[in-house]
Amino acid sequence: MKPKIYILLTFLLLFLSLQLPAQQQRFPKPEFDSGYEQPDPVTPEPRSGAMEYFDVAVLLAVLSLASYLVIRKRSRQGILWLSVFSMIYFGFYRNGCICSIGGIQNVTLTFFDATYAISVTALLFFLLPLVYALFFGRTFCAGACPLGAIQDLVIIKPLSMPRWLRKTLGIFPYLYLGLAVLYAATGTDFIICRYDPFIGIFRMDAPFHMIVLGIVFLLMGMFIARPYCRFLCPYGVLLNWMSKFSKWHMSITPSKCIQCKLCTTSCPFDAIDFPTEEKVTKSSRYDAKKFIIYAAVIPLWVLIGGFVGSKSHTYLSKAHPDVYLAELLIQHPELKDDPDNIDIQTFLASGKTMDILVEDARLKRKEFYTGSWILGGFIGLVIGLTLLNQVVYRRKQDYTPNRGDCYSCGRCMDYCPVDR
Amino acid sequence: MEKKAENRREFIRKSGRLTLGLAIGGLGVLAASRATAGEWVWQIDPFKCNQCGRCATECVLNPSAVKCIHAFDLCGYCDLCGGYLKPDANERSTAAENQLCPTSAIERKFIEEPYFEYVINEELCIGCAKCVKGCTSFGNGSLHLQIMHHICVNCNECSIARVCPSDAIKRVKASEAYQVKGSWSKPL
């Protein structure tokens, strides 16, 4: 019996002596005689979870109302006021965070980072507009998106852009989406959030260059309607896909189109498809050959894209802090003596060896290699399909909104002289 | 002929809708199976923080949402406080030229001989961590930085976390939003 107690005691002592240094302080807390009461550190609670769910409820209500206003009520006025509300609530009141566009990155990170799990509210913010777009078209863009609303309000004299320019610039959202997913998946950065041009305006506070960017976008938006939505927004890509196949969609005319052409100039986004001319339809027979060629070169586009992407992986990976630091230290070892370089000094003090850092960076770069191959291939595919679309003629008799590009803002409805 | 074309388009649209619906449904279910009910917020691990000073400059807010907080449990109530006084201070007084804090955000109050209480004035604090450095180097380390959640706008990606050299800023559960030294200890 006795030895057992000794062993226990020794362990207890060992345990205590291990605990002690952690508790020891240079200056022990004094015992006060004057009846001094020690205050507690102030730790104000974060915004409550219930409020986050309230935001989801607001989003749901706005989306439902927007869909009703566009498809049933056919009210441009209603949509306008709803978008003003969304801009004030999601933009100025909620400071632009949480937003569906940035949700892309949270969803991506959930699949690639084991330590991160998306919160239910963020997931709903990502999914709800997509589901609505699948049924009602892009009513999110029309009524719920604060970024869309602020751009929509500054449209003064929209200029029509030639088709080739629109289609070319239209590739950028795909690139932005691809890059955002790549950077989120590698745990590098959330670029959609960091380069959100309007968040500085919503918060009335941001680094100087971001404020300038926001103002530039708004000024540009007076003449090129919704420049961010059309030529950058990565979430717009997903909404575009959904809306193309939507069950219902806003229509310009409430009954039958009388071909009056009054709506043709109403859309600031060039999102109205005109009826196909007979001449074009006739000659399109000869485009079958073109179509086959364009379809056949798509794999080539994918390969070229993937190759270009993989070539740029070194450059893209520089955004990751580990890769950046490892490269900096290899190229400029003399910086180790620079006391002002906080990153290097912290790394040296952390006890992490150079070998481990280089190995980490090498692994990260490998991830980037795979990622940028896929990204490049994706962009190649997009280019190939965009080109293919140019030789496809769909027979059309009326003026109809382009389901993919249309934001369902309802301007064209006001121009239509046909009554119910 | 016309009717046929319409039917074909409708069929394509329907199957496209079904495919996309299944795709987002699948994505949603997959993500939801890993999702958490609670929210995430950003917080600084005080044991990892190396007081580089970037919290004061990198936050999207100005002044920063990062403030110094005082874990009174660990404080030694020193007269010669490494967090309050400049290392080359002339005397131990509240005179501005002796204070380490650039905004005079620390209030020094006499308690009893020879002890002094130090309270952070949050309104003035800019989160520069000068006092944290002083207290950690010369004292008990009771002063340390925390992200204040009534100020923080909870960006999707914290702009300070991105540049934090010691990787001290992490997402934490909103239910345990603070890591105050003493009550919160270093995870093993």
Short mmCIF file of C-alpha atoms in Angstrom, two decimals, chain B residues 104-182:
data_model
loop_
_atom_site.label_atom_id
_atom_site.label_comp_id
_atom_site.label_asym_id
_atom_site.label_seq_id
_atom_site.Cartn_x
_atom_site.Cartn_y
_atom_site.Cartn_z
CA SER B 104 -2.69 59.17 -22.66
CA ALA B 105 -5.28 56.42 -22.66
CA ILE B 106 -4.05 54.83 -19.42
CA GLU B 107 -5.35 56.40 -16.23
CA ARG B 108 -3.12 55.98 -13.19
CA LYS B 109 -4.80 56.13 -9.82
CA PHE B 110 -3.24 55.90 -6.37
CA ILE B 111 -4.75 53.08 -4.29
CA GLU B 112 -2.55 52.76 -1.23
CA GLU B 113 1.14 52.92 -0.54
CA PRO B 114 2.87 51.78 -2.79
CA TYR B 115 0.23 50.55 -5.21
CA PHE B 116 -1.33 52.15 -8.25
CA GLU B 117 -4.26 51.08 -10.37
CA TYR B 118 -4.11 51.42 -14.15
CA VAL B 119 -7.34 51.69 -16.14
CA ILE B 120 -7.58 51.88 -19.92
CA ASN B 121 -9.71 54.65 -21.35
CA GLU B 122 -11.12 52.82 -24.33
CA GLU B 123 -12.21 56.02 -26.06
CA LEU B 124 -8.61 57.14 -26.33
CA CYS B 125 -6.87 53.81 -26.91
CA ILE B 126 -5.73 53.23 -30.49
CA GLY B 127 -4.44 49.68 -30.02
CA CYS B 128 -0.79 50.51 -30.74
CA ALA B 129 0.43 47.96 -28.16
CA LYS B 130 3.23 50.19 -26.83
CA CYS B 131 2.01 49.65 -23.27
CA VAL B 132 1.55 45.93 -23.93
CA LYS B 133 5.17 45.70 -24.96
CA GLY B 134 6.28 47.60 -21.87
CA CYS B 135 4.14 45.54 -19.51
CA THR B 136 5.14 42.22 -21.07
CA SER B 137 8.83 43.08 -21.05
CA PHE B 138 9.09 44.57 -17.56
CA GLY B 139 5.95 43.50 -15.73
CA ASN B 140 3.42 40.71 -15.48
CA GLY B 141 1.91 41.14 -18.91
CA SER B 142 -1.49 42.04 -17.56
CA LEU B 143 -2.03 44.65 -20.27
CA HIS B 144 -2.80 43.02 -23.60
CA LEU B 145 -4.71 43.62 -26.80
CA GLN B 146 -8.18 42.35 -27.60
CA ILE B 147 -10.59 43.02 -30.42
CA MET B 148 -13.54 44.89 -28.96
CA HIS B 149 -16.70 43.42 -30.40
CA HIS B 150 -18.96 46.41 -29.90
CA ILE B 151 -16.65 48.28 -32.29
CA CYS B 152 -15.44 45.52 -34.64
CA VAL B 153 -17.53 45.24 -37.81
CA ASN B 154 -16.56 41.57 -38.10
CA CYS B 155 -15.22 41.69 -41.65
CA ASN B 156 -15.37 38.44 -43.53
CA GLU B 157 -11.57 38.47 -43.58
CA CYS B 158 -9.93 40.56 -40.87
CA SER B 159 -7.52 42.93 -42.52
CA ILE B 160 -5.22 42.85 -39.49
CA ALA B 161 -5.18 39.05 -39.39
CA ARG B 162 -3.85 39.05 -42.93
CA VAL B 163 -0.75 41.01 -41.96
CA CYS B 164 -0.29 39.82 -38.38
CA PRO B 165 3.32 38.56 -38.31
CA SER B 166 2.75 36.10 -35.48
CA ASP B 167 -0.57 34.77 -36.78
CA ALA B 168 -2.21 35.74 -33.50
CA ILE B 169 -5.60 36.74 -34.89
CA LYS B 170 -7.95 33.84 -35.48
CA ARG B 171 -11.64 33.20 -35.91
CA VAL B 172 -13.21 32.18 -32.60
CA LYS B 173 -16.72 31.18 -31.65
CA ALA B 174 -18.90 34.19 -30.86
CA SER B 175 -19.89 32.50 -27.60
CA GLU B 176 -16.26 32.72 -26.43
CA ALA B 177 -15.45 36.04 -27.99
CA TYR B 178 -12.68 37.16 -25.65
CA GLN B 179 -9.36 35.68 -24.65
CA VAL B 180 -8.53 37.63 -21.53
CA LYS B 181 -5.33 36.53 -19.83
CA GLY B 182 -5.90 34.85 -16.51
#
